[in-house]
């Protein structure tokens, strides 16, 4: 039987969970996503999911990463499987 695999979500909206928590920055940057995927790799995670909605569902004026970020993040890891999902 194979070992279980664990993955993370890349926070495309710049937050992990809560929207207005003071310790939860809105940083929807490639730099943050790259740091997170590299941290996940060091921690033993094996997959990441990058989702894209056509607009930021929390506020259309806020930044967000798009699924094409997956192509750029591929160079930042040598072991994490990247799954890209587009939700129209």
CSV table of N, CA, C and O in Angstrom, one decimal:
chain,number,residue,atom,x,y,z
A,1,UNK,N,0.8,-1.2,0.0
A,1,UNK,CA,0.0,0.0,0.0
A,1,UNK,C,0.9,1.2,0.0
A,1,UNK,O,1.9,1.3,0.7
A,2,UNK,N,0.5,2.2,-0.8
A,2,UNK,CA,1.4,3.4,-0.9
A,2,UNK,C,1.1,4.4,0.3
A,2,UNK,O,0.0,4.3,0.9
A,3,UNK,N,2.1,5.2,0.5
A,3,UNK,CA,1.9,6.2,1.6
A,3,UNK,C,0.9,7.3,1.2
A,3,UNK,O,0.8,7.6,0.0
A,4,UNK,N,0.2,7.9,2.1
A,4,UNK,CA,-0.7,9.0,1.7
A,4,UNK,C,0.1,10.2,1.3
A,4,UNK,O,1.3,10.4,1.7
A,5,UNK,N,-0.5,11.0,0.4
A,5,UNK,CA,0.2,12.2,-0.1
A,5,UNK,C,-0.6,13.4,0.4
A,5,UNK,O,-1.8,13.4,0.5
A,6,UNK,N,0.1,14.5,0.7
A,6,UNK,CA,-0.5,15.7,1.3
A,6,UNK,C,-0.1,16.8,0.4
A,6,UNK,O,1.0,16.9,-0.1
A,7,UNK,N,-1.1,17.7,0.3
A,7,UNK,CA,-0.9,18.9,-0.5
A,7,UNK,C,-1.3,20.2,0.1
A,7,UNK,O,-1.9,20.2,1.2
A,8,UNK,N,-1.0,21.3,-0.5
A,8,UNK,CA,-1.4,22.6,0.0
A,8,UNK,C,-2.2,23.4,-1.1
A,8,UNK,O,-2.1,23.0,-2.3
A,9,UNK,N,-2.9,24.4,-0.7
A,9,UNK,CA,-3.5,25.3,-1.7
A,9,UNK,C,-2.6,26.5,-1.7
A,9,UNK,O,-2.2,27.0,-0.7
A,10,UNK,N,-2.3,27.0,-2.9
A,10,UNK,CA,-1.7,28.3,-3.0
A,10,UNK,C,-2.7,29.4,-2.8
A,10,UNK,O,-3.8,29.3,-3.5
A,11,UNK,N,-2.5,30.3,-1.9
A,11,UNK,CA,-3.6,31.3,-1.7
A,11,UNK,C,-3.6,32.4,-2.8
A,11,UNK,O,-3.0,33.4,-2.7
A,12,UNK,N,-4.4,32.1,-3.8
A,12,UNK,CA,-4.4,33.0,-5.0
A,12,UNK,C,-5.0,34.4,-4.7
A,12,UNK,O,-4.7,35.3,-5.4
A,13,UNK,N,-5.8,34.5,-3.6
A,13,UNK,CA,-6.3,35.8,-3.3
A,13,UNK,C,-5.5,36.6,-2.3
A,13,UNK,O,-5.8,37.7,-2.0
A,14,UNK,N,-4.4,36.0,-1.9
A,14,UNK,CA,-3.5,36.6,-1.0
A,14,UNK,C,-3.7,36.3,0.5
A,14,UNK,O,-2.9,36.7,1.3
A,15,UNK,N,-4.7,35.6,0.8
A,15,UNK,CA,-5.0,35.2,2.2
A,15,UNK,C,-5.1,33.7,2.2
A,15,UNK,O,-5.3,33.0,1.2
A,16,UNK,N,-4.9,33.1,3.4
A,16,UNK,CA,-5.1,31.7,3.6
A,16,UNK,C,-6.6,31.4,3.9
A,16,UNK,O,-7.2,30.5,3.4
A,17,UNK,N,-7.1,32.1,4.8
A,17,UNK,CA,-8.5,31.8,5.3
A,17,UNK,C,-9.3,33.1,5.5
A,17,UNK,O,-9.9,33.6,4.7
A,18,UNK,N,-9.2,33.6,6.8
A,18,UNK,CA,-10.0,34.7,7.1
A,18,UNK,C,-9.7,35.9,6.3
A,18,UNK,O,-8.5,36.1,5.9
A,19,UNK,N,-10.7,36.7,6.0
A,19,UNK,CA,-10.5,37.9,5.1
A,19,UNK,C,-9.9,39.1,5.8
A,19,UNK,O,-9.0,39.7,5.2
A,20,UNK,N,-10.3,39.4,7.0
A,20,UNK,CA,-9.9,40.7,7.6
A,20,UNK,C,-9.1,40.5,8.9
A,20,UNK,O,-9.1,41.4,9.7
A,21,UNK,N,-8.4,39.4,9.0
A,21,UNK,CA,-7.6,39.2,10.2
A,21,UNK,C,-6.3,40.0,10.1
A,21,UNK,O,-5.6,40.0,9.0
A,22,UNK,N,-5.8,40.7,11.1
A,22,UNK,CA,-4.6,41.6,11.0
A,22,UNK,C,-3.4,40.8,10.7
A,22,UNK,O,-2.4,41.4,10.2
A,23,UNK,N,-3.3,39.5,11.0
A,23,UNK,CA,-2.1,38.7,10.8
A,23,UNK,C,-2.2,38.0,9.4
A,23,UNK,O,-1.3,37.1,9.1
A,24,UNK,N,-3.2,38.2,8.7
A,24,UNK,CA,-3.5,37.5,7.4
A,24,UNK,C,-3.3,38.6,6.3
A,24,UNK,O,-4.3,39.2,5.8
A,25,UNK,N,-2.1,38.8,5.8
A,25,UNK,CA,-1.9,39.8,4.7
A,25,UNK,C,-2.5,39.5,3.4
A,25,UNK,O,-2.6,38.3,3.0
A,26,UNK,N,-3.0,40.5,2.7
A,26,UNK,CA,-3.5,40.3,1.3
A,26,UNK,C,-2.3,40.5,0.4
A,26,UNK,O,-2.0,41.6,0.0
A,27,UNK,N,-1.6,39.4,0.2
A,27,UNK,CA,-0.4,39.5,-0.7
A,27,UNK,C,-0.5,38.4,-1.8
A,27,UNK,O,0.0,37.3,-1.6
A,28,UNK,N,-1.2,38.8,-2.8
A,28,UNK,CA,-1.4,37.9,-3.9
A,28,UNK,C,-0.2,38.0,-4.9
A,28,UNK,O,-0.4,38.3,-6.1
A,29,UNK,N,1.0,37.8,-4.5
A,29,UNK,CA,2.1,38.0,-5.3
A,29,UNK,C,2.8,36.7,-5.7
A,29,UNK,O,2.7,35.7,-4.9
A,30,UNK,N,3.5,36.7,-6.8
A,30,UNK,CA,4.2,35.5,-7.2
A,30,UNK,C,5.3,35.1,-6.1
A,30,UNK,O,5.5,34.0,-5.8
A,31,UNK,N,5.9,36.2,-5.6
A,31,UNK,CA,7.0,36.0,-4.6
A,31,UNK,C,6.5,35.2,-3.4
A,31,UNK,O,7.1,34.3,-2.9
A,32,UNK,N,5.3,35.6,-2.9
A,32,UNK,CA,4.7,34.8,-1.8
A,32,UNK,C,4.4,33.4,-2.2
A,32,UNK,O,4.6,32.5,-1.4
A,33,UNK,N,3.8,33.2,-3.3
A,33,UNK,CA,3.4,31.9,-3.8
A,33,UNK,C,4.7,31.0,-3.9
A,33,UNK,O,4.7,29.8,-3.5
A,34,UNK,N,5.7,31.6,-4.4
A,34,UNK,CA,7.0,30.8,-4.6
A,34,UNK,C,7.6,30.5,-3.2
A,34,UNK,O,8.0,29.3,-3.0
A,35,UNK,N,7.6,31.4,-2.3
A,35,UNK,CA,8.1,31.1,-0.9
A,35,UNK,C,7.2,30.0,-0.3
A,35,UNK,O,7.8,29.1,0.4
A,36,UNK,N,5.9,30.0,-0.5
A,36,UNK,CA,5.0,29.0,0.1
A,36,UNK,C,5.3,27.6,-0.5
A,36,UNK,O,5.3,26.6,0.2
A,37,UNK,N,5.4,27.5,-1.8
A,37,UNK,CA,5.6,26.2,-2.4
A,37,UNK,C,7.0,25.7,-2.0
A,37,UNK,O,7.1,24.4,-1.8
A,38,UNK,N,8.0,26.5,-1.9
A,38,UNK,CA,9.3,26.0,-1.4
A,38,UNK,C,9.3,25.6,0.0
A,38,UNK,O,9.9,24.6,0.4
A,39,UNK,N,8.5,26.3,0.9
A,39,UNK,CA,8.3,25.9,2.3
A,39,UNK,C,7.6,24.5,2.3
A,39,UNK,O,7.9,23.6,3.1
A,40,UNK,N,6.5,24.4,1.5
A,40,UNK,CA,5.8,23.2,1.5
A,40,UNK,C,6.7,22.0,1.1
A,40,UNK,O,6.6,20.9,1.6
A,41,UNK,N,7.5,22.2,0.1
A,41,UNK,CA,8.5,21.2,-0.3
A,41,UNK,C,9.4,20.8,0.8
A,41,UNK,O,9.6,19.6,1.1
A,42,UNK,N,9.9,21.7,1.5
A,42,UNK,CA,10.8,21.4,2.7
A,42,UNK,C,10.1,20.7,3.8
A,42,UNK,O,10.6,19.9,4.5
A,43,UNK,N,8.8,20.9,3.9
A,43,UNK,CA,7.9,20.3,4.9
A,43,UNK,C,7.4,18.9,4.5
A,43,UNK,O,6.7,18.2,5.3
A,44,UNK,N,7.7,18.5,3.3
A,44,UNK,CA,7.3,17.2,2.8
A,44,UNK,C,6.0,17.1,2.1
A,44,UNK,O,5.5,16.0,1.8
A,45,UNK,N,5.4,18.2,1.7
A,45,UNK,CA,4.2,18.1,0.9
A,45,UNK,C,4.5,17.7,-0.5
A,45,UNK,O,5.6,17.9,-1.0
A,46,UNK,N,3.5,17.1,-1.1
A,46,UNK,CA,3.8,16.5,-2.5
A,46,UNK,C,3.0,17.1,-3.6
A,46,UNK,O,3.3,16.9,-4.8
A,47,UNK,N,1.9,17.8,-3.3
A,47,UNK,CA,1.1,18.5,-4.3
A,47,UNK,C,0.7,19.9,-3.9
A,47,UNK,O,0.7,20.2,-2.7
A,48,UNK,N,0.3,20.6,-4.9
A,48,UNK,CA,-0.3,21.9,-4.6
A,48,UNK,C,-1.4,22.1,-5.7
A,48,UNK,O,-1.3,21.7,-6.8
A,49,UNK,N,-2.5,22.8,-5.3
A,49,UNK,CA,-3.6,23.2,-6.2
A,49,UNK,C,-3.6,24.7,-6.3
A,49,UNK,O,-3.6,25.4,-5.3
A,50,UNK,N,-3.6,25.1,-7.6
A,50,UNK,CA,-3.7,26.5,-7.9
A,50,UNK,C,-5.0,26.7,-8.6
A,50,UNK,O,-5.2,26.1,-9.7
A,51,UNK,N,-5.9,27.5,-8.0
A,51,UNK,CA,-7.3,27.6,-8.7
A,51,UNK,C,-7.4,29.0,-9.3
A,51,UNK,O,-6.7,29.9,-8.8
A,52,UNK,N,-8.2,29.2,-10.2
A,52,UNK,CA,-8.5,30.5,-10.8
A,52,UNK,C,-10.0,30.6,-11.0
A,52,UNK,O,-10.6,29.8,-11.6
A,53,UNK,N,-10.5,31.7,-10.4
A,53,UNK,CA,-11.8,32.2,-10.7
A,53,UNK,C,-11.6,33.3,-11.7
A,53,UNK,O,-10.5,33.9,-11.7
A,54,UNK,N,-12.5,33.6,-12.5
A,54,UNK,CA,-12.3,34.7,-13.5
A,54,UNK,C,-12.2,36.0,-12.8
A,54,UNK,O,-11.5,36.9,-13.4
A,55,UNK,N,-12.7,36.2,-11.7
A,55,UNK,CA,-12.6,37.4,-10.9
A,55,UNK,C,-12.4,37.0,-9.4
A,55,UNK,O,-12.7,35.9,-9.0
A,56,UNK,N,-11.8,37.9,-8.7
A,56,UNK,CA,-11.6,37.7,-7.2
A,56,UNK,C,-13.0,37.7,-6.6
A,56,UNK,O,-13.8,38.6,-6.6
A,57,UNK,N,-13.4,36.5,-6.1
A,57,UNK,CA,-14.8,36.4,-5.6
A,57,UNK,C,-15.1,37.2,-4.3
A,57,UNK,O,-16.2,37.4,-4.0
A,58,UNK,N,-14.0,37.6,-3.6
A,58,UNK,CA,-14.2,38.4,-2.4
A,58,UNK,C,-14.5,39.9,-2.8
A,58,UNK,O,-15.2,40.6,-2.1
A,59,UNK,N,-13.7,40.4,-3.8
A,59,UNK,CA,-13.9,41.8,-4.2
A,59,UNK,C,-13.2,41.9,-5.6
A,59,UNK,O,-12.0,41.6,-5.7
A,60,UNK,N,-13.9,42.3,-6.6
A,60,UNK,CA,-13.4,42.4,-7.9
A,60,UNK,C,-12.2,43.4,-8.1
A,60,UNK,O,-11.5,43.3,-9.0
A,61,UNK,N,-12.1,44.3,-7.1
A,61,UNK,CA,-11.0,45.2,-7.1
A,61,UNK,C,-9.7,44.7,-6.6
A,61,UNK,O,-8.6,45.3,-6.7
A,62,UNK,N,-9.7,43.6,-5.9
A,62,UNK,CA,-8.5,43.0,-5.3
A,62,UNK,C,-7.7,42.2,-6.3
A,62,UNK,O,-8.2,41.6,-7.2
A,63,UNK,N,-6.4,42.2,-6.0
A,63,UNK,CA,-5.5,41.4,-6.9
A,63,UNK,C,-5.7,39.9,-6.6
A,63,UNK,O,-6.2,39.5,-5.5
A,64,UNK,N,-5.3,39.1,-7.6
A,64,UNK,CA,-5.3,37.7,-7.4
A,64,UNK,C,-4.3,37.1,-8.4
A,64,UNK,O,-4.0,37.7,-9.4
A,65,UNK,N,-3.8,35.9,-8.0
A,65,UNK,CA,-2.9,35.2,-9.0
A,65,UNK,C,-3.8,34.5,-9.9
A,65,UNK,O,-5.0,34.2,-9.6
A,66,UNK,N,-3.3,34.1,-11.1
A,66,UNK,CA,-4.1,33.3,-12.0
A,66,UNK,C,-3.4,32.0,-12.2
A,66,UNK,O,-2.3,31.7,-11.8
A,67,UNK,N,-4.1,31.1,-12.9
A,67,UNK,CA,-3.6,29.7,-13.0
A,67,UNK,C,-2.3,29.7,-13.8
A,67,UNK,O,-1.5,28.7,-13.6
A,68,UNK,N,-2.0,30.6,-14.7
A,68,UNK,CA,-0.7,30.6,-15.4
A,68,UNK,C,0.5,30.7,-14.4
A,68,UNK,O,1.6,30.3,-14.8
A,69,UNK,N,0.2,31.1,-13.2
A,69,UNK,CA,1.3,31.1,-12.2
A,69,UNK,C,1.8,29.7,-12.0
A,69,UNK,O,3.0,29.5,-11.6
A,70,UNK,N,1.0,28.7,-12.3
A,70,UNK,CA,1.5,27.3,-12.1
A,70,UNK,C,2.7,27.0,-13.0
A,70,UNK,O,3.7,26.4,-12.6
A,71,UNK,N,2.8,27.6,-14.2
A,71,UNK,CA,3.9,27.4,-15.1
A,71,UNK,C,5.2,28.0,-14.5
A,71,UNK,O,6.3,27.4,-14.5
A,72,UNK,N,5.0,29.2,-13.9
A,72,UNK,CA,6.2,29.9,-13.3
A,72,UNK,C,6.6,29.2,-12.0
A,72,UNK,O,7.8,29.0,-11.7
A,73,UNK,N,5.6,28.7,-11.2
A,73,UNK,CA,6.0,28.0,-10.0
A,73,UNK,C,6.7,26.6,-10.2
A,73,UNK,O,7.4,26.1,-9.3
A,74,UNK,N,6.5,26.1,-11.4
A,74,UNK,CA,7.1,24.8,-11.7
A,74,UNK,C,8.7,24.9,-11.6
A,74,UNK,O,9.3,23.9,-11.2
A,75,UNK,N,9.2,26.0,-11.9
A,75,UNK,CA,10.7,26.2,-11.7
A,75,UNK,C,11.1,26.3,-10.3
A,75,UNK,O,12.3,26.2,-10.0
A,76,UNK,N,10.2,26.6,-9.4
A,76,UNK,CA,10.5,26.8,-8.0
A,76,UNK,C,10.6,25.6,-7.1
A,76,UNK,O,11.0,25.6,-6.0
A,77,UNK,N,10.2,24.4,-7.7
A,77,UNK,CA,10.1,23.2,-7.0
A,77,UNK,C,10.6,22.1,-7.9
A,77,UNK,O,10.5,22.1,-9.1
A,78,UNK,N,11.2,21.1,-7.2
A,78,UNK,CA,11.6,19.9,-8.0
A,78,UNK,C,10.9,18.6,-7.6
A,78,UNK,O,11.2,17.6,-8.1
A,79,UNK,N,9.9,18.8,-6.7
A,79,UNK,CA,9.2,17.6,-6.3
A,79,UNK,C,7.7,17.7,-6.1
A,79,UNK,O,7.0,16.7,-6.1
A,80,UNK,N,7.2,18.9,-6.1
A,80,UNK,CA,5.8,19.1,-5.8
A,80,UNK,C,5.0,19.0,-7.2
A,80,UNK,O,5.4,19.7,-8.1
A,81,UNK,N,4.0,18.2,-7.2
A,81,UNK,CA,3.1,18.1,-8.3
A,81,UNK,C,2.2,19.3,-8.3
A,81,UNK,O,1.5,19.5,-7.3
A,82,UNK,N,2.1,20.0,-9.4
A,82,UNK,CA,1.3,21.2,-9.5
A,82,UNK,C,0.0,20.9,-10.2
A,82,UNK,O,0.0,20.4,-11.4
A,83,UNK,N,-1.2,21.2,-9.6
A,83,UNK,CA,-2.5,20.9,-10.2
A,83,UNK,C,-3.1,22.3,-10.4
A,83,UNK,O,-3.2,23.1,-9.5
A,84,UNK,N,-3.5,22.6,-11.7
A,84,UNK,CA,-4.1,23.9,-12.0
A,84,UNK,C,-5.6,23.6,-12.3
A,84,UNK,O,-5.9,22.7,-13.0
A,85,UNK,N,-6.4,24.5,-11.7
A,85,UNK,CA,-7.9,24.3,-11.9
A,85,UNK,C,-8.4,25.7,-12.3
A,85,UNK,O,-8.2,26.7,-11.6
A,86,UNK,N,-9.2,25.7,-13.3
A,86,UNK,CA,-9.9,27.0,-13.7
A,86,UNK,C,-11.4,26.8,-13.5
A,86,UNK,O,-12.0,25.8,-13.9
A,87,UNK,N,-12.0,27.7,-12.7
A,87,UNK,CA,-13.4,27.7,-12.4
A,87,UNK,C,-14.1,28.8,-13.1
A,87,UNK,O,-13.9,30.0,-12.7
A,88,UNK,N,-14.8,28.6,-14.2
A,88,UNK,CA,-15.4,29.7,-14.9
A,88,UNK,C,-16.6,30.3,-14.1
A,88,UNK,O,-17.1,29.7,-13.2
